Tab-separated table of C-alpha atoms in Angstrom:
chain	number	residue	atom	x	y	z
A	30	ALA	CA	40.910	157.352	26.544
A	31	THR	CA	43.643	156.715	23.963
A	32	LYS	CA	46.036	158.642	26.006
A	33	LEU	CA	44.989	156.563	29.268
A	34	LYS	CA	45.623	153.436	27.509
A	35	GLN	CA	49.197	154.622	26.429
A	36	VAL	CA	50.077	155.705	29.983
A	37	ASP	CA	48.718	152.494	31.427
A	38	ALA	CA	50.869	150.399	28.882
A	39	MET	CA	54.077	152.616	29.876
A	40	VAL	CA	53.524	152.054	33.623
A	41	GLN	CA	52.910	148.402	32.974
A	42	MET	CA	56.094	148.206	30.832
A	43	TYR	CA	58.066	150.131	33.510
A	44	PHE	CA	57.021	147.747	36.203
A	45	HIS	CA	57.646	144.622	34.153
A	46	GLY	CA	61.254	145.779	33.231
A	47	LYS	CA	61.964	146.840	36.715
A	48	ARG	CA	60.806	143.611	37.966
A	49	GLU	CA	62.561	141.137	35.175
A	50	PHE	CA	65.456	143.065	33.813
A	51	THR	CA	67.109	144.549	37.003
A	52	ARG	CA	69.627	142.785	39.345
A	53	THR	CA	66.431	141.430	41.168
A	54	GLY	CA	64.956	140.005	38.168
A	55	TRP	CA	68.415	138.496	37.185
A	56	LEU	CA	68.870	136.783	40.720
A	57	ALA	CA	65.443	135.258	40.495
A	58	HIS	CA	65.968	133.914	36.938
A	59	SER	CA	69.550	132.855	37.248
A	60	ALA	CA	68.496	130.632	40.643
A	61	THR	CA	66.159	128.694	38.432
A	62	TYR	CA	68.287	128.670	35.235
A	63	PRO	CA	69.331	125.009	34.485
A	64	ARG	CA	73.028	125.125	33.976
A	65	PRO	CA	73.858	122.102	31.792
A	66	ASP	CA	77.417	120.940	31.619
A	67	PRO	CA	78.136	120.298	27.945
A	68	LEU	CA	81.006	118.261	28.922
A	69	GLU	CA	78.776	115.760	30.413
A	70	SER	CA	77.205	114.571	27.165
A	71	ALA	CA	80.399	114.578	25.215
A	72	ASP	CA	80.811	111.091	23.316
A	73	CYS	CA	84.014	110.358	21.975
A	74	ARG	CA	83.585	106.716	20.939
A	75	GLY	CA	84.695	106.181	17.453
A	76	ARG	CA	86.804	109.299	17.663
A	77	VAL	CA	90.662	109.507	17.906
A	78	ALA	CA	92.778	112.297	19.752
A	79	VAL	CA	96.400	112.744	19.826
A	80	VAL	CA	97.864	114.754	22.885
A	81	THR	CA	101.551	115.834	22.966
A	82	GLY	CA	102.820	116.440	26.571
A	83	ALA	CA	100.252	113.842	27.775
A	84	GLY	CA	102.483	112.545	30.615
A	85	SER	CA	101.314	115.294	33.123
A	86	GLY	CA	99.371	118.223	33.809
A	87	ILE	CA	96.862	119.616	31.149
A	88	GLY	CA	97.866	117.105	28.503
A	89	LEU	CA	97.226	114.161	31.099
A	90	GLU	CA	93.774	115.670	32.021
A	91	VAL	CA	92.814	116.083	28.334
A	92	ALA	CA	93.847	112.605	27.551
A	93	ARG	CA	91.958	111.211	30.517
A	94	PHE	CA	88.767	113.032	29.671
A	95	TRP	CA	88.863	111.675	26.030
A	96	ALA	CA	89.374	108.114	27.303
A	97	SER	CA	86.841	108.464	29.833
A	98	ARG	CA	84.158	109.398	26.955
A	99	GLY	CA	84.988	106.050	25.229
A	100	GLY	CA	87.499	107.706	22.723
A	101	THR	CA	90.940	106.436	21.294
A	102	VAL	CA	93.842	108.425	22.575
A	103	TYR	CA	97.451	108.606	21.634
A	104	LEU	CA	99.769	110.147	24.419
A	105	VAL	CA	102.837	111.451	22.595
A	106	CYS	CA	105.316	111.755	25.230
A	107	ARG	CA	109.301	111.938	25.212
A	108	ASN	CA	109.906	110.082	28.788
A	109	ALA	CA	108.728	106.547	28.725
A	110	GLU	CA	108.259	106.093	32.428
A	111	ARG	CA	106.161	109.092	32.675
A	112	ALA	CA	104.215	108.065	29.688
A	113	GLU	CA	103.536	104.543	31.157
A	114	ARG	CA	102.450	105.848	34.376
A	115	ALA	CA	99.903	108.263	32.584
A	116	ARG	CA	98.784	105.307	30.470
A	117	ALA	CA	98.295	103.250	33.507
A	118	GLU	CA	96.531	105.953	35.459
A	119	ILE	CA	94.159	106.647	32.578
A	120	ALA	CA	93.422	102.887	32.187
A	121	THR	CA	92.482	102.359	35.964
A	122	GLY	CA	90.169	105.419	35.962
A	123	GLU	CA	86.792	105.506	34.340
A	124	GLY	CA	88.078	105.220	30.989
A	125	ARG	CA	86.535	102.960	28.368
A	126	GLY	CA	88.428	104.325	25.472
A	127	ALA	CA	91.793	102.813	24.326
A	128	VAL	CA	95.042	104.480	25.208
A	129	HIS	CA	98.259	104.318	23.367
A	130	VAL	CA	101.672	105.389	24.104
A	131	LEU	CA	103.902	106.857	21.296
A	132	LEU	CA	107.273	108.154	22.695
A	133	GLY	CA	108.678	111.198	20.781
A	134	ASP	CA	110.345	114.333	21.665
A	135	CYS	CA	108.313	117.441	20.082
A	136	GLY	CA	111.653	119.403	19.944
A	137	LEU	CA	112.823	116.850	17.015
A	138	SER	CA	111.497	116.778	13.683
A	139	ALA	CA	112.662	113.190	12.929
A	140	ASP	CA	110.485	112.235	16.089
A	141	MET	CA	107.331	114.195	14.994
A	142	ARG	CA	107.577	112.685	11.541
A	143	ARG	CA	107.773	109.374	13.077
A	144	VAL	CA	104.889	109.688	15.447
A	145	ALA	CA	102.669	111.170	12.445
A	146	GLN	CA	103.468	108.243	10.298
A	147	GLU	CA	102.647	105.704	13.055
A	148	ILE	CA	99.426	107.348	13.827
A	149	SER	CA	98.437	107.624	10.117
A	150	ALA	CA	99.237	103.937	9.375
A	151	ARG	CA	97.075	102.981	12.381
A	152	GLU	CA	93.957	105.431	11.949
A	153	ALA	CA	92.167	106.444	9.229
A	154	ALA	CA	91.435	109.745	10.826
A	155	VAL	CA	92.350	112.034	13.823
A	156	HIS	CA	89.530	114.049	15.214
A	157	CYS	CA	91.328	116.106	17.867
A	158	LEU	CA	95.086	117.037	17.958
A	159	VAL	CA	96.107	118.779	21.066
A	160	CYS	CA	99.729	120.475	20.811
A	161	ASN	CA	100.296	120.572	24.485
A	162	ALA	CA	103.909	119.762	24.754
A	163	GLY	CA	106.212	122.354	26.385
A	164	ALA	CA	109.894	122.916	27.200
A	165	ILE	CA	111.530	125.764	28.823
A	166	THR	CA	115.016	126.080	29.816
A	167	HIS	CA	116.913	128.609	31.711
A	168	ASP	CA	119.901	128.745	29.569
A	169	ARG	CA	119.786	128.791	25.538
A	170	THR	CA	119.601	125.114	24.810
A	171	LEU	CA	119.783	123.581	21.243
A	172	THR	CA	118.341	120.345	20.348
A	173	ALA	CA	120.261	117.596	18.654
A	174	GLU	CA	119.006	119.024	15.430
A	175	GLY	CA	120.497	122.281	16.200
A	176	HIS	CA	117.090	124.356	16.945
A	177	GLU	CA	116.218	126.355	20.318
A	178	VAL	CA	114.350	123.840	22.424
A	179	THR	CA	111.616	125.988	23.402
A	180	PHE	CA	111.050	127.237	19.847
A	181	ALA	CA	111.378	123.919	18.399
A	182	THR	CA	109.053	122.236	21.096
A	183	HIS	CA	106.323	124.740	21.371
A	184	LEU	CA	106.283	125.881	17.623
A	185	LEU	CA	108.325	124.453	15.196
A	186	HIS	CA	108.123	120.790	15.472
A	187	GLY	CA	105.870	120.142	18.437
A	188	THR	CA	102.952	122.251	16.613
A	189	TYR	CA	103.661	123.311	13.163
A	190	LEU	CA	105.286	120.090	11.736
A	191	LEU	CA	103.136	117.427	13.575
A	192	THR	CA	99.933	119.312	12.229
A	193	GLU	CA	101.481	119.470	8.985
A	194	GLU	CA	102.296	115.712	8.950
A	195	LEU	CA	98.838	114.788	10.212
A	196	LEU	CA	96.834	116.875	7.591
A	197	PRO	CA	95.970	114.030	5.519
A	198	VAL	CA	94.198	112.203	8.450
A	199	LEU	CA	92.781	115.388	10.296
């Protein structure tokens, strides 16, 4: 009788596993699984983001998302026209947050220090820093400070220096 119970339990476990833990089971369960979107419930009210390279592309989309969730966002751009266009575009969208433009070239240490000082003077805290600015040139090009443009923008000033300068409020 004990052996029969063991065999019965094994057979039941086999069919349960075959039904629930194979491709058939996965398809059945995945069809009814709720797929929550964590971004839908994101609330950025009372939070501040700084986004470099926010004049277009990924930077613009990050800034747009932050503002649409009620957050304050600083667009750090080197081109005033592009920056203003991005600000206007975000403001006319579903944005409820404040959008500020700070002009600065992420390849220049003086600009990144000034941007960090302006933000630190206005905000008690920065909750999100997106170092997105980029610059790629075909020929070796130096900044006014003598650094290679891509290196200075992507790493030296646009990422490292800006982060270092904002650490007190991050």
